[in-house]
Amino acid sequence: MASTTASIVPTRSEVLWLFRSLLRTARQFTDYNVREYTKCRTVDGFRQNRTLTDRDALASAFSYGKAQLEIAKRQAIVYSLYAPKVKSIMDIKP
Amino acid sequence: MASKLLASASSTLRKTLSTKPNPQHFLCRLSSSSSAAAVAADPSPADSYEDANGITMKGVRISGRPLYLDMQATSPVDPRVLDAMLPYYLSRYGNPHSRTHLYGWESENAVETARSQIAAIIKASPKEIVFTSGATESNNISVKGVMHFYKDKKRHVITTQTEHKCVLDSCRHLQQEGFDVTYLPVGSDGIIDLHALRSAIRPDTGLVSVMAVNNEIGVIQPMEEIGSICKEFNVPFHTDAAQALGKIPIDVEKWNVSLMSLSGHKIYGPKGVGALYMRRRPRIRVEPQMNGGGQERGIRSGTVPTPLVVGFGAACELAMREMEYDEKRIRALQERMLNRIREKLDGVVVNGSEERRYVGNLNLSFAYVEGESLLMGLKEVAVSSGSACTSASLEPSYVLRALGVDEDMAHTSIRFGIGRFTTEAEIDKAVELTVERVEKLREMSPLYEMVKEGINIKDIQWAQH
């Protein structure tokens, strides 16, 4: 699978779709720390790869991001299954 | 319950304060009342109780789950690590040592992949990695196993006073068997003196064991220099790198280590798994602690736990990819925390070297505040006074004592552990709560009042009780 996607350079709209999907999935995490980390890591990761021009580097960054999105989707479900009844104090509005 | 006890303790304090008591008496009473609260709130399972409005446990009521700043004790499992592990808890449950069916083969492949992932992060060969149950077991195999194997010629071990308990206890065990152990002292910054190490080496020295990053104070020892001294005298060098793995760059060739202990749960991996690096050239040999089916080349018999090992491998690969990013973030958070606390409080001391330390560890002493009462008051922040193994006792940490920290300052230490999942908002909240609590305790402290009046506490002649 990696070999077929490795050479295909993602379009601008595909990259934006990945970015939005990652942020949307991040918001679904019940755990405060994982949610904030996923948001922050997504933004920083896209910012860091903004200047990529090499075709192979672009393709591999995109396929890595897609794999991360799949993990995030699965784990958001797992976390929601075992969410503690009590929220983190960071999630409780004073 | 505990808050009630504390409230009553503080009301007696106020009463005793107005009658001008002996300040030491005050401190005794405070610490005894906090331990009394801990005993009174002894947890029977029925005692802990959780609903949507909060948790009650050990007599303490908390409205939400505390923010976690104890990354040196253990770290949360990264969701990406859990994602790699779950398949091996579901359909892929084979024993990696089964040679006759697919279940065994796929597990074995997964274990070998993990072995290469772990080898890659420390720049070793996969053949040099042995899976264990954790860094404690790896340390035991290293210290006792090496000395037992070479016991005919080598009778001497060198270690440091600030090692982890399991290394010190293994050394004590060796002493009972008649081996000699040298416990090297450390400077006030927590770093060993290389000249002292050099002069401590004897012809019958069989092992030098120095931890890379200290678990309590986060100090990084000069590994390359120690390694080159060991090479010069041809002494095997063991290091406990549980706190260093994935946080500082590790290279077994540069460090010239013969043995290295690694742990999974300090790098966002699962608990209950670790590894031991054992050099092949020149070969180091150990006497196994566990005998049995001969797994892991006979060094550690017992079925290798595939899901845990897969998680450990995934955590290592992730740590390698994320080390630079994490370091940058954690450094910013640590600086933010230290600067904000220093802005608002005086008498705050960083324990251990400030330059040569892992950035995720901030061990602070707050002068004129009793550590246990500070920890009890900070129930919305999960921190500890030192290592998890010894934080239950009211004794000050032996690591801080080895640094030469005064008894009163050693009692007031708090270790803030910052990690991959710590946020800026959490740091701000922790600072706010800590500052508030320290100010409150200082307000009650006659010692602090006396210092404000310009009395040097060290000159006071305390009355005997």
mmCIF file of C-alpha atoms in Angstrom, chain B residues 92-427:
data_model
loop_
_atom_site.group_PDB
_atom_site.id
_atom_site.type_symbol
_atom_site.label_atom_id
_atom_site.label_comp_id
_atom_site.label_asym_id
_atom_site.label_seq_id
_atom_site.Cartn_x
_atom_site.Cartn_y
_atom_site.Cartn_z
ATOM 1 C CA ARG B 92 -2.994 -12.386 17.435
ATOM 2 C CA TYR B 93 -2.485 -14.065 20.769
ATOM 3 C CA GLY B 94 0.143 -16.627 19.780
ATOM 4 C CA ASN B 95 3.142 -17.513 21.923
ATOM 5 C CA PRO B 96 6.175 -16.077 20.128
ATOM 6 C CA HIS B 97 8.112 -19.222 20.978
ATOM 7 C CA SER B 98 5.636 -21.550 19.266
ATOM 8 C CA ARG B 99 7.346 -22.860 16.150
ATOM 9 C CA THR B 100 4.606 -25.008 14.679
ATOM 10 C CA HIS B 101 1.799 -22.631 13.677
ATOM 11 C CA LEU B 102 0.894 -19.237 12.289
ATOM 12 C CA TYR B 103 -0.012 -17.808 15.697
ATOM 13 C CA GLY B 104 3.511 -18.358 16.899
ATOM 14 C CA TRP B 105 5.132 -17.086 13.715
ATOM 15 C CA GLU B 106 3.233 -13.809 13.583
ATOM 16 C CA SER B 107 3.967 -13.139 17.254
ATOM 17 C CA GLU B 108 7.621 -13.929 16.745
ATOM 18 C CA ASN B 109 7.789 -11.514 13.814
ATOM 19 C CA ALA B 110 6.198 -8.799 15.945
ATOM 20 C CA VAL B 111 8.674 -9.412 18.772
ATOM 21 C CA GLU B 112 11.628 -9.262 16.400
ATOM 22 C CA THR B 113 10.350 -6.034 14.837
ATOM 23 C CA ALA B 114 10.096 -4.528 18.308
ATOM 24 C CA ARG B 115 13.602 -5.720 19.100
ATOM 25 C CA SER B 116 14.982 -3.839 16.085
ATOM 26 C CA GLN B 117 12.980 -0.719 16.978
ATOM 27 C CA ILE B 118 14.507 -0.705 20.458
ATOM 28 C CA ALA B 119 17.994 -1.432 19.132
ATOM 29 C CA ALA B 120 17.676 1.450 16.659
ATOM 30 C CA ILE B 121 16.997 4.105 19.286
ATOM 31 C CA ILE B 122 20.145 3.207 21.262
ATOM 32 C CA LYS B 123 22.203 2.486 18.094
ATOM 33 C CA ALA B 124 22.778 -1.162 18.979
ATOM 34 C CA SER B 125 22.244 -4.443 17.156
ATOM 35 C CA PRO B 126 18.920 -6.252 17.704
ATOM 36 C CA LYS B 127 20.927 -9.298 18.805
ATOM 37 C CA GLU B 128 22.103 -7.317 21.827
ATOM 38 C CA ILE B 129 18.599 -6.717 23.235
ATOM 39 C CA VAL B 130 17.061 -9.006 25.869
ATOM 40 C CA PHE B 131 13.468 -8.421 26.957
ATOM 41 C CA THR B 132 12.788 -8.267 30.697
ATOM 42 C CA SER B 133 9.947 -7.162 32.932
ATOM 43 C CA GLY B 134 11.373 -3.690 33.422
ATOM 44 C CA ALA B 135 14.411 -1.667 34.385
ATOM 45 C CA THR B 136 14.450 -3.094 37.909
ATOM 46 C CA GLU B 137 14.902 -6.607 36.583
ATOM 47 C CA SER B 138 17.485 -5.417 34.055
ATOM 48 C CA ASN B 139 19.424 -3.699 36.840
ATOM 49 C CA ASN B 140 19.314 -6.847 38.975
ATOM 50 C CA ILE B 141 20.559 -9.024 36.108
ATOM 51 C CA SER B 142 23.318 -6.529 35.361
ATOM 52 C CA VAL B 143 24.634 -5.935 38.852
ATOM 53 C CA LYS B 144 24.191 -9.372 40.406
ATOM 54 C CA GLY B 145 24.456 -11.382 37.192
ATOM 55 C CA VAL B 146 27.780 -9.913 36.095
ATOM 56 C CA MET B 147 29.362 -10.157 39.538
ATOM 57 C CA HIS B 148 28.165 -13.725 40.044
ATOM 58 C CA PHE B 149 29.492 -14.741 36.655
ATOM 59 C CA TYR B 150 32.961 -13.277 37.196
ATOM 60 C CA LYS B 151 33.062 -13.885 40.945
ATOM 61 C CA ASP B 152 36.342 -15.810 40.901
ATOM 62 C CA LYS B 153 38.401 -12.847 39.723
ATOM 63 C CA LYS B 154 36.256 -9.776 40.332
ATOM 64 C CA ARG B 155 35.167 -8.848 43.834
ATOM 65 C CA HIS B 156 34.489 -5.090 43.631
ATOM 66 C CA VAL B 157 31.635 -2.924 42.321
ATOM 67 C CA ILE B 158 31.551 0.858 41.918
ATOM 68 C CA THR B 159 28.277 2.742 41.944
ATOM 69 C CA THR B 160 27.008 6.131 43.091
ATOM 70 C CA GLN B 161 25.052 7.299 46.107
ATOM 71 C CA THR B 162 22.250 8.663 43.960
ATOM 72 C CA GLU B 163 21.453 5.442 42.080
ATOM 73 C CA HIS B 164 17.958 4.019 41.960
ATOM 74 C CA LYS B 165 16.941 1.868 44.921
ATOM 75 C CA CYS B 166 17.120 -1.373 42.920
ATOM 76 C CA VAL B 167 20.779 -0.865 42.045
ATOM 77 C CA LEU B 168 21.647 0.080 45.625
ATOM 78 C CA ASP B 169 19.738 -2.904 46.983
ATOM 79 C CA SER B 170 21.425 -5.277 44.541
ATOM 80 C CA CYS B 171 24.756 -3.883 45.693
ATOM 81 C CA ARG B 172 23.802 -4.394 49.322
ATOM 82 C CA HIS B 173 22.898 -7.979 48.475
ATOM 83 C CA LEU B 174 26.346 -8.446 46.919
ATOM 84 C CA GLN B 175 27.964 -6.978 50.043
ATOM 85 C CA GLN B 176 26.253 -9.631 52.135
ATOM 86 C CA GLU B 177 27.825 -12.230 49.869
ATOM 87 C CA GLY B 178 31.237 -10.755 50.552
ATOM 88 C CA PHE B 179 31.749 -8.434 47.591
ATOM 89 C CA ASP B 180 33.160 -4.939 48.081
ATOM 90 C CA VAL B 181 31.084 -1.960 46.973
ATOM 91 C CA THR B 182 32.229 1.648 46.577
ATOM 92 C CA TYR B 183 29.439 4.220 46.660
ATOM 93 C CA LEU B 184 30.822 7.279 44.914
ATOM 94 C CA PRO B 185 29.690 10.597 46.376
ATOM 95 C CA VAL B 186 28.235 13.292 44.116
ATOM 96 C CA GLY B 187 28.787 17.034 44.110
ATOM 97 C CA SER B 188 26.122 19.531 45.134
ATOM 98 C CA ASP B 189 25.004 19.556 41.482
ATOM 99 C CA GLY B 190 24.446 15.784 41.592
ATOM 100 C CA ILE B 191 27.259 14.915 39.180
ATOM 101 C CA ILE B 192 29.983 12.435 40.072
ATOM 102 C CA ASP B 193 33.627 13.414 40.251
ATOM 103 C CA LEU B 194 35.509 11.665 37.430
ATOM 104 C CA HIS B 195 38.784 11.739 39.362
ATOM 105 C CA ALA B 196 37.096 9.979 42.265
ATOM 106 C CA LEU B 197 35.835 7.329 39.857
ATOM 107 C CA ARG B 198 39.279 6.866 38.350
ATOM 108 C CA SER B 199 40.920 6.449 41.746
ATOM 109 C CA ALA B 200 38.197 4.085 42.975
ATOM 110 C CA ILE B 201 38.871 1.533 40.220
ATOM 111 C CA ARG B 202 40.887 -1.472 41.458
ATOM 112 C CA PRO B 203 42.360 -4.457 39.604
ATOM 113 C CA ASP B 204 39.475 -6.609 40.867
ATOM 114 C CA THR B 205 36.709 -4.127 39.951
ATOM 115 C CA GLY B 206 34.095 -6.115 38.042
ATOM 116 C CA LEU B 207 31.509 -3.437 37.276
ATOM 117 C CA VAL B 208 30.894 0.303 37.265
ATOM 118 C CA SER B 209 27.204 1.207 37.456
ATOM 119 C CA VAL B 210 26.143 4.833 36.977
ATOM 120 C CA MET B 211 22.664 5.921 35.945
ATOM 121 C CA ALA B 212 22.367 8.184 32.906
ATOM 122 C CA VAL B 213 19.521 10.460 34.035
ATOM 123 C CA ASN B 214 18.586 10.579 37.703
ATOM 124 C CA ASN B 215 14.968 9.770 38.436
ATOM 125 C CA GLU B 216 14.561 12.292 41.248
ATOM 126 C CA ILE B 217 16.599 15.291 40.176
ATOM 127 C CA GLY B 218 16.969 14.672 36.430
ATOM 128 C CA VAL B 219 20.708 15.268 36.400
ATOM 129 C CA ILE B 220 22.543 13.859 33.365
ATOM 130 C CA GLN B 221 25.860 12.196 34.219
ATOM 131 C CA PRO B 222 28.838 12.613 31.860
ATOM 132 C CA MET B 223 28.341 9.215 30.207
ATOM 133 C CA GLU B 224 30.973 9.471 27.483
ATOM 134 C CA GLU B 225 33.691 10.426 29.969
ATOM 135 C CA ILE B 226 32.740 7.616 32.367
ATOM 136 C CA GLY B 227 32.674 5.209 29.436
ATOM 137 C CA SER B 228 36.154 6.166 28.315
ATOM 138 C CA ILE B 229 37.537 5.748 31.848
ATOM 139 C CA CYS B 230 35.973 2.273 31.996
ATOM 140 C CA LYS B 231 37.452 1.428 28.607
ATOM 141 C CA GLU B 232 40.873 2.563 29.765
ATOM 142 C CA PHE B 233 40.773 0.182 32.748
ATOM 143 C CA ASN B 234 38.846 -2.489 30.834
ATOM 144 C CA VAL B 235 35.990 -2.548 33.363
ATOM 145 C CA PRO B 236 32.420 -3.314 32.213
ATOM 146 C CA PHE B 237 30.159 -0.267 32.456
ATOM 147 C CA HIS B 238 26.469 -0.628 33.266
ATOM 148 C CA THR B 239 24.005 2.237 33.090
ATOM 149 C CA ASP B 240 20.378 2.529 34.118
ATOM 150 C CA ALA B 241 18.957 4.519 31.215
ATOM 151 C CA ALA B 242 15.266 4.135 32.093
ATOM 152 C CA GLN B 243 14.843 7.894 32.502
ATOM 153 C CA ALA B 244 17.130 8.739 29.581
ATOM 154 C CA LEU B 245 15.585 6.591 26.868
ATOM 155 C CA GLY B 246 13.775 8.645 24.255
ATOM 156 C CA LYS B 247 14.623 11.881 26.057
ATOM 157 C CA ILE B 248 18.301 12.382 25.384
ATOM 158 C CA PRO B 249 20.229 10.889 22.449
ATOM 159 C CA ILE B 250 21.722 7.517 23.411
ATOM 160 C CA ASP B 251 24.573 5.848 21.568
ATOM 161 C CA VAL B 252 25.970 2.670 23.114
ATOM 162 C CA GLU B 253 29.188 3.038 21.121
ATOM 163 C CA LYS B 254 29.854 6.625 22.191
ATOM 164 C CA TRP B 255 28.990 5.859 25.802
ATOM 165 C CA ASN B 256 30.949 2.601 25.677
ATOM 166 C CA VAL B 257 28.404 0.808 27.869
ATOM 167 C CA SER B 258 28.493 -2.968 28.260
ATOM 168 C CA LEU B 259 25.036 -3.204 29.789
ATOM 169 C CA MET B 260 22.103 -0.831 29.748
ATOM 170 C CA SER B 261 18.717 -1.079 31.474
ATOM 171 C CA LEU B 262 15.657 0.242 29.638
ATOM 172 C CA SER B 263 12.022 0.552 30.625
ATOM 173 C CA GLY B 264 8.807 0.783 28.622
ATOM 174 C CA HIS B 265 6.517 2.779 30.849
ATOM 175 C CA LYS B 266 8.741 5.850 31.133
ATOM 176 C CA ILE B 267 8.487 6.534 27.401
ATOM 177 C CA TYR B 268 4.704 6.376 26.955
ATOM 178 C CA GLY B 269 4.802 2.601 26.554
ATOM 179 C CA PRO B 270 3.156 -0.141 28.615
ATOM 180 C CA LYS B 271 4.109 -1.033 32.179
ATOM 181 C CA GLY B 272 5.647 -4.416 32.901
ATOM 182 C CA VAL B 273 8.149 -4.514 30.072
ATOM 183 C CA GLY B 274 11.758 -3.444 29.796
ATOM 184 C CA ALA B 275 14.918 -4.470 28.059
ATOM 185 C CA LEU B 276 18.542 -5.110 28.788
ATOM 186 C CA TYR B 277 21.213 -4.175 26.296
ATOM 187 C CA MET B 278 24.156 -6.597 26.469
ATOM 188 C CA ARG B 279 27.252 -5.876 24.411
ATOM 189 C CA ARG B 280 28.452 -8.639 22.080
ATOM 190 C CA ARG B 281 31.899 -7.266 21.207
ATOM 191 C CA PRO B 282 33.648 -7.482 23.619
ATOM 192 C CA ARG B 283 31.160 -9.955 24.980
ATOM 193 C CA ILE B 284 29.740 -9.443 28.450
ATOM 194 C CA ARG B 285 28.280 -12.463 30.208
ATOM 195 C CA VAL B 286 25.853 -12.715 33.104
ATOM 196 C CA GLU B 287 24.453 -15.403 35.329
ATOM 197 C CA PRO B 288 20.698 -15.608 34.696
ATOM 198 C CA GLN B 289 18.367 -14.702 37.567
ATOM 199 C CA MET B 290 15.499 -16.694 36.150
ATOM 200 C CA ASN B 291 15.903 -20.270 34.952
ATOM 201 C CA GLY B 292 13.458 -22.087 32.756
ATOM 202 C CA GLY B 293 12.610 -22.550 29.109
ATOM 203 C CA GLY B 294 15.697 -20.774 27.863
ATOM 204 C CA GLN B 295 13.933 -17.888 26.116
ATOM 205 C CA GLU B 296 15.989 -14.765 25.345
ATOM 206 C CA ARG B 297 19.118 -16.916 24.923
ATOM 207 C CA GLY B 298 18.719 -18.306 28.421
ATOM 208 C CA ILE B 299 19.327 -14.928 30.051
ATOM 209 C CA ARG B 300 15.683 -14.339 30.874
ATOM 210 C CA SER B 301 13.498 -17.426 30.703
ATOM 211 C CA GLY B 302 9.744 -16.979 30.574
ATOM 212 C CA THR B 303 7.376 -16.277 27.698
ATOM 213 C CA VAL B 304 8.031 -12.910 26.095
ATOM 214 C CA PRO B 305 4.821 -10.858 26.442
ATOM 215 C CA THR B 306 4.099 -10.035 22.804
ATOM 216 C CA PRO B 307 1.614 -7.140 23.284
ATOM 217 C CA LEU B 308 3.846 -5.391 25.830
ATOM 218 C CA VAL B 309 6.964 -5.851 23.750
ATOM 219 C CA VAL B 310 5.161 -4.573 20.637
ATOM 220 C CA GLY B 311 4.072 -1.525 22.642
ATOM 221 C CA PHE B 312 7.600 -0.935 23.889
ATOM 222 C CA GLY B 313 8.927 -1.142 20.335
ATOM 223 C CA ALA B 314 6.274 1.249 19.038
ATOM 224 C CA ALA B 315 7.038 3.657 21.901
ATOM 225 C CA CYS B 316 10.737 3.611 20.971
ATOM 226 C CA GLU B 317 10.068 4.250 17.316
ATOM 227 C CA LEU B 318 7.723 7.085 18.230
ATOM 228 C CA ALA B 319 10.230 8.528 20.696
ATOM 229 C CA MET B 320 12.900 8.541 18.005
ATOM 230 C CA ARG B 321 10.614 10.390 15.604
ATOM 231 C CA GLU B 322 9.322 12.815 18.225
ATOM 232 C CA MET B 323 12.404 13.408 20.382
ATOM 233 C CA GLU B 324 13.310 16.765 18.888
ATOM 234 C CA TYR B 325 9.730 18.063 18.888
ATOM 235 C CA ASP B 326 9.041 16.883 22.438
ATOM 236 C CA GLU B 327 12.291 18.332 23.733
ATOM 237 C CA LYS B 328 11.494 21.743 22.313
ATOM 238 C CA ARG B 329 8.002 21.805 23.787
ATOM 239 C CA ILE B 330 8.989 20.430 27.179
ATOM 240 C CA ARG B 331 11.904 22.854 27.463
ATOM 241 C CA ALA B 332 9.556 25.787 26.842
ATOM 242 C CA LEU B 333 7.109 24.470 29.440
ATOM 243 C CA GLN B 334 9.825 23.910 32.041
ATOM 244 C CA GLU B 335 11.209 27.422 31.557
ATOM 245 C CA ARG B 336 7.719 28.853 31.788
ATOM 246 C CA MET B 337 7.065 26.996 35.027
ATOM 247 C CA LEU B 338 10.360 27.896 36.676
ATOM 248 C CA ASN B 339 10.194 31.559 35.664
ATOM 249 C CA ARG B 340 6.617 31.978 36.859
ATOM 250 C CA ILE B 341 7.293 30.314 40.214
ATOM 251 C CA ARG B 342 10.427 32.396 40.739
ATOM 252 C CA GLU B 343 8.562 35.576 39.813
ATOM 253 C CA LYS B 344 6.030 35.019 42.562
ATOM 254 C CA LEU B 345 7.968 33.254 45.309
ATOM 255 C CA ASP B 346 11.310 33.746 47.010
ATOM 256 C CA GLY B 347 13.323 30.938 48.575
ATOM 257 C CA VAL B 348 12.825 28.513 45.699
ATOM 258 C CA VAL B 349 15.817 26.286 44.990
ATOM 259 C CA VAL B 350 16.299 23.944 42.030
ATOM 260 C CA ASN B 351 17.806 20.672 43.297
ATOM 261 C CA GLY B 352 20.596 19.360 41.104
ATOM 262 C CA SER B 353 22.492 20.963 38.261
ATOM 263 C CA GLU B 354 20.424 23.411 36.242
ATOM 264 C CA GLU B 355 22.540 23.090 33.097
ATOM 265 C CA ARG B 356 23.133 19.360 32.942
ATOM 266 C CA ARG B 357 19.605 18.130 33.486
ATOM 267 C CA TYR B 358 16.799 16.550 31.534
ATOM 268 C CA VAL B 359 14.296 19.355 30.891
ATOM 269 C CA GLY B 360 11.209 17.348 31.838
ATOM 270 C CA ASN B 361 12.276 17.170 35.470
ATOM 271 C CA LEU B 362 11.958 20.123 37.797
ATOM 272 C CA ASN B 363 12.820 19.250 41.386
ATOM 273 C CA LEU B 364 12.189 22.298 43.551
ATOM 274 C CA SER B 365 12.590 23.004 47.240
ATOM 275 C CA PHE B 366 10.379 25.652 48.809
ATOM 276 C CA ALA B 367 12.068 27.080 51.884
ATOM 277 C CA TYR B 368 10.091 27.272 55.183
ATOM 278 C CA VAL B 369 7.320 25.000 53.920
ATOM 279 C CA GLU B 370 6.760 21.445 55.059
ATOM 280 C CA GLY B 371 6.807 19.230 51.981
ATOM 281 C CA GLU B 372 4.141 16.767 53.030
ATOM 282 C CA SER B 373 1.625 19.489 53.882
ATOM 283 C CA LEU B 374 2.353 21.139 50.549
ATOM 284 C CA LEU B 375 1.736 17.846 48.727
ATOM 285 C CA MET B 376 -1.464 17.245 50.698
ATOM 286 C CA GLY B 377 -2.678 20.706 49.840
ATOM 287 C CA LEU B 378 -1.928 20.229 46.159
ATOM 288 C CA LYS B 379 -4.478 17.499 45.674
ATOM 289 C CA GLU B 380 -5.468 18.807 42.249
ATOM 290 C CA VAL B 381 -1.917 18.430 40.989
ATOM 291 C CA ALA B 382 -0.460 14.925 40.799
ATOM 292 C CA VAL B 383 3.148 15.430 41.865
ATOM 293 C CA SER B 384 5.448 13.684 44.309
ATOM 294 C CA SER B 385 8.256 14.621 46.631
ATOM 295 C CA GLY B 386 10.710 12.290 44.950
ATOM 296 C CA SER B 387 10.733 8.737 43.724
ATOM 297 C CA ALA B 388 7.456 6.848 43.957
ATOM 298 C CA CYS B 389 9.159 4.048 45.876
ATOM 299 C CA THR B 390 10.144 6.257 48.785
ATOM 300 C CA SER B 391 7.588 9.051 48.690
ATOM 301 C CA ALA B 392 5.324 7.186 51.124
ATOM 302 C CA SER B 393 7.784 7.728 53.976
ATOM 303 C CA LEU B 394 8.319 11.045 55.693
ATOM 304 C CA GLU B 395 12.076 10.598 55.483
ATOM 305 C CA PRO B 396 13.789 13.079 53.185
ATOM 306 C CA SER B 397 15.099 11.618 49.947
ATOM 307 C CA TYR B 398 18.526 9.950 50.140
ATOM 308 C CA VAL B 399 19.318 11.462 46.752
ATOM 309 C CA LEU B 400 18.892 14.999 48.071
ATOM 310 C CA ARG B 401 20.905 14.106 51.169
ATOM 311 C CA ALA B 402 23.704 12.833 48.911
ATOM 312 C CA LEU B 403 23.739 16.263 47.229
ATOM 313 C CA GLY B 404 24.306 17.817 50.624
ATOM 314 C CA VAL B 405 20.919 19.557 50.655
ATOM 315 C CA ASP B 406 20.092 20.729 54.189
ATOM 316 C CA GLU B 407 17.643 18.571 56.095
ATOM 317 C CA ASP B 408 15.005 21.318 56.186
ATOM 318 C CA MET B 409 15.251 21.973 52.442
ATOM 319 C CA ALA B 410 15.231 18.252 51.608
ATOM 320 C CA HIS B 411 11.909 17.991 53.427
ATOM 321 C CA THR B 412 10.346 20.620 51.178
ATOM 322 C CA SER B 413 11.155 19.163 47.775
ATOM 323 C CA ILE B 414 8.581 18.631 45.059
ATOM 324 C CA ARG B 415 9.311 16.971 41.753
ATOM 325 C CA PHE B 416 7.374 18.338 38.789
ATOM 326 C CA GLY B 417 7.578 15.972 35.832
ATOM 327 C CA ILE B 418 6.648 17.468 32.465
ATOM 328 C CA GLY B 419 5.967 15.238 29.487
ATOM 329 C CA ARG B 420 4.682 14.877 25.956
ATOM 330 C CA PHE B 421 1.040 15.416 26.925
ATOM 331 C CA THR B 422 1.505 18.349 29.304
ATOM 332 C CA THR B 423 -0.123 21.560 28.140
ATOM 333 C CA GLU B 424 0.686 25.198 28.741
ATOM 334 C CA ALA B 425 -2.627 25.657 30.560
ATOM 335 C CA GLU B 426 -1.732 22.842 32.945
ATOM 336 C CA ILE B 427 1.591 24.464 33.760
#
